[in-house]
Short mmCIF file of C-alpha atoms in Angstrom, two decimals:
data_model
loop_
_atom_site.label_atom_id
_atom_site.label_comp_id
_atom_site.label_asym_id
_atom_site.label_seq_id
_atom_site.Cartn_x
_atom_site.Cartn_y
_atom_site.Cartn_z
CA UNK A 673 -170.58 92.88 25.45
CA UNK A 674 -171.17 90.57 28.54
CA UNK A 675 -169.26 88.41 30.31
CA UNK A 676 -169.29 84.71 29.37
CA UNK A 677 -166.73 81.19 30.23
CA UNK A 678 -165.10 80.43 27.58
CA UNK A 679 -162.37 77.06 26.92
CA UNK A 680 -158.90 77.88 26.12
CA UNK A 681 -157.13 74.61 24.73
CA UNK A 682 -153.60 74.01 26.68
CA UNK A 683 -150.85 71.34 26.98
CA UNK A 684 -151.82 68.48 28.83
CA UNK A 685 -150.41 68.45 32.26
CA UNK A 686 -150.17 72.69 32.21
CA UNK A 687 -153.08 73.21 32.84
CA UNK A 688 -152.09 74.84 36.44
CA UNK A 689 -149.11 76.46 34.84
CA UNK A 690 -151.54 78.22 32.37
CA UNK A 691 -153.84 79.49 35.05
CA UNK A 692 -151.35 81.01 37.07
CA UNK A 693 -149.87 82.49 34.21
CA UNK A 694 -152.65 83.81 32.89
CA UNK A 695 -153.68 85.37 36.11
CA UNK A 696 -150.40 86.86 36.56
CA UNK A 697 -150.77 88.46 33.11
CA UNK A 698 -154.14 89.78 33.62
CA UNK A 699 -153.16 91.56 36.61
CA UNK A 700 -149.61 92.40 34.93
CA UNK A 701 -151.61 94.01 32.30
CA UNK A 702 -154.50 95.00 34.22
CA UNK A 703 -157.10 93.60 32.11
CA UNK A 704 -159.46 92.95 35.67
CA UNK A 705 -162.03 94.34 34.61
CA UNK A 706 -162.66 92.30 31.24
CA UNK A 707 -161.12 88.47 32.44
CA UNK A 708 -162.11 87.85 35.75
CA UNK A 709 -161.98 83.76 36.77
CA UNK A 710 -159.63 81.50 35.32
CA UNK A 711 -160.64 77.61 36.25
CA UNK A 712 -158.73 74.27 35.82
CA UNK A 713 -161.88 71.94 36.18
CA UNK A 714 -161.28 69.56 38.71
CA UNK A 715 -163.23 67.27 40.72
CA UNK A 716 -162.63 65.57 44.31
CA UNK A 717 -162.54 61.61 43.94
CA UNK A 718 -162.12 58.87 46.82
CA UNK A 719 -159.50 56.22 45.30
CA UNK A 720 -159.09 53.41 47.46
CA UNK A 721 -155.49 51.70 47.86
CA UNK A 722 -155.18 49.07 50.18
CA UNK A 723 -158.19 49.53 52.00
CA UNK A 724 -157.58 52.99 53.20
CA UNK A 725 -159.98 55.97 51.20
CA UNK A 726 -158.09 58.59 50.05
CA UNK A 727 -159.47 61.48 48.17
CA UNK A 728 -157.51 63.04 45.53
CA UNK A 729 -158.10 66.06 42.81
CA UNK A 730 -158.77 64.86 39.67
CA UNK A 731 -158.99 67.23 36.10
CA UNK A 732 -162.16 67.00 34.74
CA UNK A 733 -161.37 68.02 31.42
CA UNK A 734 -157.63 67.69 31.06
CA UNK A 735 -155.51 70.28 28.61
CA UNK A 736 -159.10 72.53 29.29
CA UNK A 737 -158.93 75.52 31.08
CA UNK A 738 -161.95 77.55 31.98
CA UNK A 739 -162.33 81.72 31.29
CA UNK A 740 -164.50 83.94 32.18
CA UNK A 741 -164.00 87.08 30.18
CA UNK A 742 -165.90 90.18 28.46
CA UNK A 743 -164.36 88.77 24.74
CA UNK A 744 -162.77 91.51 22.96
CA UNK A 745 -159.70 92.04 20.84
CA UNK A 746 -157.22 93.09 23.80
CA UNK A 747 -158.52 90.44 26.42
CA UNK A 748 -158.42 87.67 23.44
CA UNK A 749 -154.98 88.81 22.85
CA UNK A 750 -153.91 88.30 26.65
CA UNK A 751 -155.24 84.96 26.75
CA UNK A 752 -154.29 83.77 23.52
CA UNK A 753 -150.43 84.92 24.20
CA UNK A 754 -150.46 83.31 27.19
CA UNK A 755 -147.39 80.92 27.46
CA UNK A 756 -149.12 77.00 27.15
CA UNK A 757 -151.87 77.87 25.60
CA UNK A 758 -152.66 76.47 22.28
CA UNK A 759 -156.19 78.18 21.18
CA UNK A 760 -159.32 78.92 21.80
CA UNK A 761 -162.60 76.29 21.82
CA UNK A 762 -164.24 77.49 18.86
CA UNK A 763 -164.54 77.82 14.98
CA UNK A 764 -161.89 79.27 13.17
CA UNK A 765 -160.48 82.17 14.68
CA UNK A 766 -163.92 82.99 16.55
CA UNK A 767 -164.07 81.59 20.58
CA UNK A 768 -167.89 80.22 21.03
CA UNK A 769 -168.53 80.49 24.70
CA UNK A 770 -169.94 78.02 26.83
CA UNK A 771 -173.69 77.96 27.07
CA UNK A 772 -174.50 79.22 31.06
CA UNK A 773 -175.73 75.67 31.64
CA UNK A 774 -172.79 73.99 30.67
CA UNK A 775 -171.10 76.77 32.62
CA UNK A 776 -172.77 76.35 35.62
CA UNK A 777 -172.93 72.45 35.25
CA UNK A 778 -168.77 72.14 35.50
CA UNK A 779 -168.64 74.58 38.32
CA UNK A 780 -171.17 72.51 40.02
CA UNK A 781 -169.58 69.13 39.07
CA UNK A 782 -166.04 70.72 40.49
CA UNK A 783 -167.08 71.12 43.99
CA UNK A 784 -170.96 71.54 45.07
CA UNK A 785 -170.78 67.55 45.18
CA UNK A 786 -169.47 65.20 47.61
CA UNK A 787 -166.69 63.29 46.03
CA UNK A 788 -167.49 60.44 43.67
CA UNK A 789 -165.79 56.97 43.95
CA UNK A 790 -163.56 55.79 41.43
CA UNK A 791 -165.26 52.92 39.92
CA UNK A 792 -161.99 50.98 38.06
CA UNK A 793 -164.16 47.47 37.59
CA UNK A 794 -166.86 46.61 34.80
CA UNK A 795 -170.17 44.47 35.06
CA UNK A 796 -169.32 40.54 34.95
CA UNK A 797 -165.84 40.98 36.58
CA UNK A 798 -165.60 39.12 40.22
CA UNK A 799 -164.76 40.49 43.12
CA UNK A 800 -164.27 40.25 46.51
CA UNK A 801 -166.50 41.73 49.84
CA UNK A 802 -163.60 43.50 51.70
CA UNK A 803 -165.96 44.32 54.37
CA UNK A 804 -169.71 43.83 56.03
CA UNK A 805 -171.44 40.39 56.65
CA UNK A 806 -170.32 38.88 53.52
CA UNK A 807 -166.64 39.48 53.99
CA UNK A 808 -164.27 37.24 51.55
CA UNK A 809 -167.24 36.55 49.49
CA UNK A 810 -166.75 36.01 46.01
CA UNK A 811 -169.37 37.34 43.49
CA UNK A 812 -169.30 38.91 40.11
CA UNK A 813 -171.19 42.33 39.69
CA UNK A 814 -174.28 42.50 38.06
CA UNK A 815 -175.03 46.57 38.35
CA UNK A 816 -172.90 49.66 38.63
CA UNK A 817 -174.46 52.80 39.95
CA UNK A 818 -171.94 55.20 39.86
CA UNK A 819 -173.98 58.47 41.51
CA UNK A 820 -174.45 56.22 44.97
CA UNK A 821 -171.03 54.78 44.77
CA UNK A 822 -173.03 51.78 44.99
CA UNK A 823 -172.71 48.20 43.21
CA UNK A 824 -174.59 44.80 43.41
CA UNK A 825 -173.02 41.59 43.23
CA UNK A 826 -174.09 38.42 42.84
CA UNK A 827 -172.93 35.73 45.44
CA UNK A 828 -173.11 32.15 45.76
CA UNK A 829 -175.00 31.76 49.20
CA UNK A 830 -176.03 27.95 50.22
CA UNK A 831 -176.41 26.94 46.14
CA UNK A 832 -178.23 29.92 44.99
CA UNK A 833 -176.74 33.28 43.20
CA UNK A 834 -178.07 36.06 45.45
CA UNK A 835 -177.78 39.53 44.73
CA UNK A 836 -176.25 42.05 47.43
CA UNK A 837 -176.14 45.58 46.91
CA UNK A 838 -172.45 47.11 48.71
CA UNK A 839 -170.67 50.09 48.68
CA UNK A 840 -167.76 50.90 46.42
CA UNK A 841 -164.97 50.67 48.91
CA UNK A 842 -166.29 47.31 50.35
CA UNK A 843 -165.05 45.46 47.37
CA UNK A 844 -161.89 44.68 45.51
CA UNK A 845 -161.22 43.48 42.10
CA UNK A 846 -159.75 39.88 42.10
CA UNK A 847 -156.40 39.81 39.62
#
């Protein structure tokens, strides 16, 4: 039997409750040597509130913890019994675990990546230039490309609609 991540279904919101418990029972009960990482999948993401950037934790997958265990009867038991956790991710009674991939694809979504904006407008919705040459300009966006944290809006400049491309944080959405 090899080691593999598996998802353990929790309470939303205890999902840092559950990991410390569960780490506190694996060590209580030394079961080290068949569950070895317990991960609440979060991600880094720059909010901006009144024009200052602030970057803030956010849970990828919320009421999702991550395992990585050797599955057997004795380290299914600890994690199972673990106070806030509600199941395994799985069929029936049997934990699947995650493809390495998909493994490797959260870990490296949690924290090998800068940051990622939060993005909280939609195409067609106006907004304004908070900073740059076109400051106070008025436009509505026409593309969204969350990866770059970039967006393009359209502005009226001397009777034409022209498109500018801006960062995230140099716009806010008019209410």
């Amino acid at each position: 039997m090899e080691k593999a991540w598996f998802v353990i279904h929790t309470y939303s919101g205890y999902e840092n409750k559950v990991k410390a418990n569960l780490e506190k029972r694996v060590e209580s009960m030394n079961m080290g040597d068949k569950i070895f990482r317990v991960v609440v999948p979060m991600e880094d993401e720059i909010q901006v509130k009144d024009g200052k950037r602030k970057i803030v934790k956010r849970k990828i997958y919320p009421g999702y913890v991550l395992v990585e265990m050797i599955l057997t009867d004795a380290s299914w038991y600890v994690v199972r019994n673990t106070p806030g956790v509600t199941g395994f991710v799985g069929t029936g009674n049997k934990p699947i675990p995650l493809r390495e991939e998909e493994a490797q694809q959260i870990l490296q979504q949690m924290g090998v990546d800068e940051p990622r904006p939060r993005i909280d407008v939609a195409v067609g919705e106006n907004v304004r230039v908070t900073s740059g040459p076109f400051e106070n300009f008025i436009g509505s966006i026409e593309e969204i490309q969350p990866d770059k944290g970039k967006i393009k809006v359209l502005v009226s400049m001397f009777g034409r609609e022209t498109p500018i491309e801006l960062d995230i944080n140099q716009i806010e959405k008019i209410v």
